[in-house]
Amino acid sequence: MKKDPVIFLKHILESIEIIDEFTSGISKEKFLVSVQIQDGVIRRLEIIGEAVKNLLPEFKYMHPGIEWKKIAGLRDVLIHAYFSVDLDLTWGIVKNDLPELKKKIKNIINSYE
């Protein structure tokens, strides 16, 4: 049974919004010393990657403006290399990549509803 891609897109959007809540108003320095915030952000990045993996290849092909493969790959790194997660890279993703991804995901969701 195929699942509606909007379900997975909404999981992605929800996780981005939760990451926004976790990191709103905090500095990189606070992020780097707060294991609680790190764990929450990393978990939500894992969920984003897992949701991407559940999207059908045809769907991803129809939306080439998103780096689906990199997002899924990040999930694999976070899951399997949890002792050596690069927190500077993680912070960069949160601050530089997620805002654009959020816009793109919202646009795709809106086009399906």
CSV table of C-alpha atoms in Angstrom, one decimal:
chain,number,residue,atom,x,y,z
A,1,MET,CA,0.0,0.0,0.0
A,2,LYS,CA,1.4,3.4,-1.1
A,3,LYS,CA,1.3,6.1,1.5
A,4,ASP,CA,0.4,9.7,0.5
A,5,PRO,CA,3.7,11.6,0.2
A,6,VAL,CA,2.0,14.5,2.0
A,7,ILE,CA,2.0,12.4,5.2
A,8,PHE,CA,5.8,12.2,5.0
A,9,LEU,CA,6.2,15.8,4.0
A,10,LYS,CA,4.2,16.9,7.1
A,11,HIS,CA,6.5,14.8,9.3
A,12,ILE,CA,9.4,16.7,7.7
A,13,LEU,CA,7.8,20.0,8.3
A,14,GLU,CA,6.8,19.2,11.8
A,15,SER,CA,10.4,18.2,12.6
A,16,ILE,CA,11.8,21.3,11.1
A,17,GLU,CA,9.4,23.4,13.2
A,18,ILE,CA,10.4,21.5,16.4
A,19,ILE,CA,14.0,22.1,15.6
A,20,ASP,CA,13.2,25.8,15.2
A,21,GLU,CA,11.7,25.8,18.7
A,22,PHE,CA,14.7,24.0,20.1
A,23,THR,CA,17.2,26.4,18.6
A,24,SER,CA,15.2,29.7,18.6
A,25,GLY,CA,17.1,32.4,20.4
A,26,ILE,CA,20.1,30.3,21.3
A,27,SER,CA,23.7,30.8,20.2
A,28,LYS,CA,25.9,28.2,18.6
A,29,GLU,CA,27.9,28.2,21.8
A,30,LYS,CA,24.8,27.3,23.8
A,31,PHE,CA,24.0,24.5,21.3
A,32,LEU,CA,27.5,23.1,21.6
A,33,VAL,CA,27.3,22.7,25.3
A,34,SER,CA,23.6,21.6,25.6
A,35,VAL,CA,23.4,17.9,25.2
A,36,GLN,CA,19.6,18.1,25.6
A,37,ILE,CA,19.2,20.5,22.7
A,38,GLN,CA,21.7,18.5,20.6
A,39,ASP,CA,19.8,15.3,21.2
A,40,GLY,CA,16.5,16.8,20.3
A,41,VAL,CA,17.9,18.4,17.1
A,42,ILE,CA,19.7,15.2,16.1
A,43,ARG,CA,16.6,13.1,16.7
A,44,ARG,CA,14.5,15.4,14.6
A,45,LEU,CA,17.1,15.3,11.8
A,46,GLU,CA,16.9,11.5,11.9
A,47,ILE,CA,13.1,11.7,11.5
A,48,ILE,CA,13.4,14.0,8.6
A,49,GLY,CA,15.8,11.6,6.9
A,50,GLU,CA,13.6,8.6,7.6
A,51,ALA,CA,10.6,10.4,6.2
A,52,VAL,CA,12.6,11.2,3.0
A,53,LYS,CA,13.5,7.5,2.7
A,54,ASN,CA,9.8,6.7,2.7
A,55,LEU,CA,9.1,8.9,-0.3
A,56,LEU,CA,8.8,7.1,-3.5
A,57,PRO,CA,11.6,7.6,-6.1
A,58,GLU,CA,9.1,8.9,-8.6
A,59,PHE,CA,8.0,11.6,-6.2
A,60,LYS,CA,11.6,12.7,-5.5
A,61,TYR,CA,12.3,12.7,-9.2
A,62,MET,CA,9.3,15.1,-9.7
A,63,HIS,CA,10.8,17.5,-7.1
A,64,PRO,CA,14.5,17.8,-8.0
A,65,GLY,CA,15.0,21.1,-6.2
A,66,ILE,CA,15.5,19.2,-2.9
A,67,GLU,CA,18.6,17.2,-2.2
A,68,TRP,CA,16.7,14.1,-1.1
A,69,LYS,CA,19.8,11.8,-1.3
A,70,LYS,CA,21.9,14.1,1.0
A,71,ILE,CA,19.0,14.4,3.5
A,72,ALA,CA,18.7,10.6,3.7
A,73,GLY,CA,22.4,10.2,3.9
A,74,LEU,CA,22.6,12.6,6.8
A,75,ARG,CA,20.1,10.4,8.6
A,76,ASP,CA,22.4,7.4,8.1
A,77,VAL,CA,25.4,9.2,9.4
A,78,LEU,CA,23.5,10.4,12.5
A,79,ILE,CA,22.1,6.9,13.2
A,80,HIS,CA,25.3,5.0,12.7
A,81,ALA,CA,28.0,7.5,13.8
A,82,TYR,CA,26.3,8.9,16.8
A,83,PHE,CA,29.6,9.0,18.8
A,84,SER,CA,31.2,11.2,16.3
A,85,VAL,CA,28.4,13.6,15.1
A,86,ASP,CA,29.9,16.8,13.9
A,87,LEU,CA,28.1,19.4,16.0
A,88,ASP,CA,29.4,22.4,14.0
A,89,LEU,CA,28.0,20.8,10.8
A,90,THR,CA,24.8,20.0,12.6
A,91,TRP,CA,24.4,23.7,13.6
A,92,GLY,CA,25.2,24.8,10.1
A,93,ILE,CA,22.5,22.6,8.7
A,94,VAL,CA,20.0,23.9,11.3
A,95,LYS,CA,20.8,27.6,10.5
A,96,ASN,CA,21.6,27.5,6.8
A,97,ASP,CA,19.8,24.6,5.2
A,98,LEU,CA,16.6,23.9,7.1
A,99,PRO,CA,15.0,27.4,6.5
A,100,GLU,CA,15.2,26.8,2.7
A,101,LEU,CA,14.1,23.2,3.1
A,102,LYS,CA,11.1,24.4,5.2
A,103,LYS,CA,10.0,26.8,2.4
A,104,LYS,CA,10.3,24.1,-0.3
A,105,ILE,CA,8.4,21.5,1.7
A,106,LYS,CA,5.6,24.0,2.5
A,107,ASN,CA,5.3,24.8,-1.2
A,108,ILE,CA,5.1,21.1,-2.2
A,109,ILE,CA,2.5,20.4,0.5
A,110,ASN,CA,0.4,23.4,-0.6
A,111,SER,CA,0.5,22.1,-4.2
A,112,TYR,CA,-1.0,18.8,-3.1
A,113,GLU,CA,-3.7,20.2,-0.9
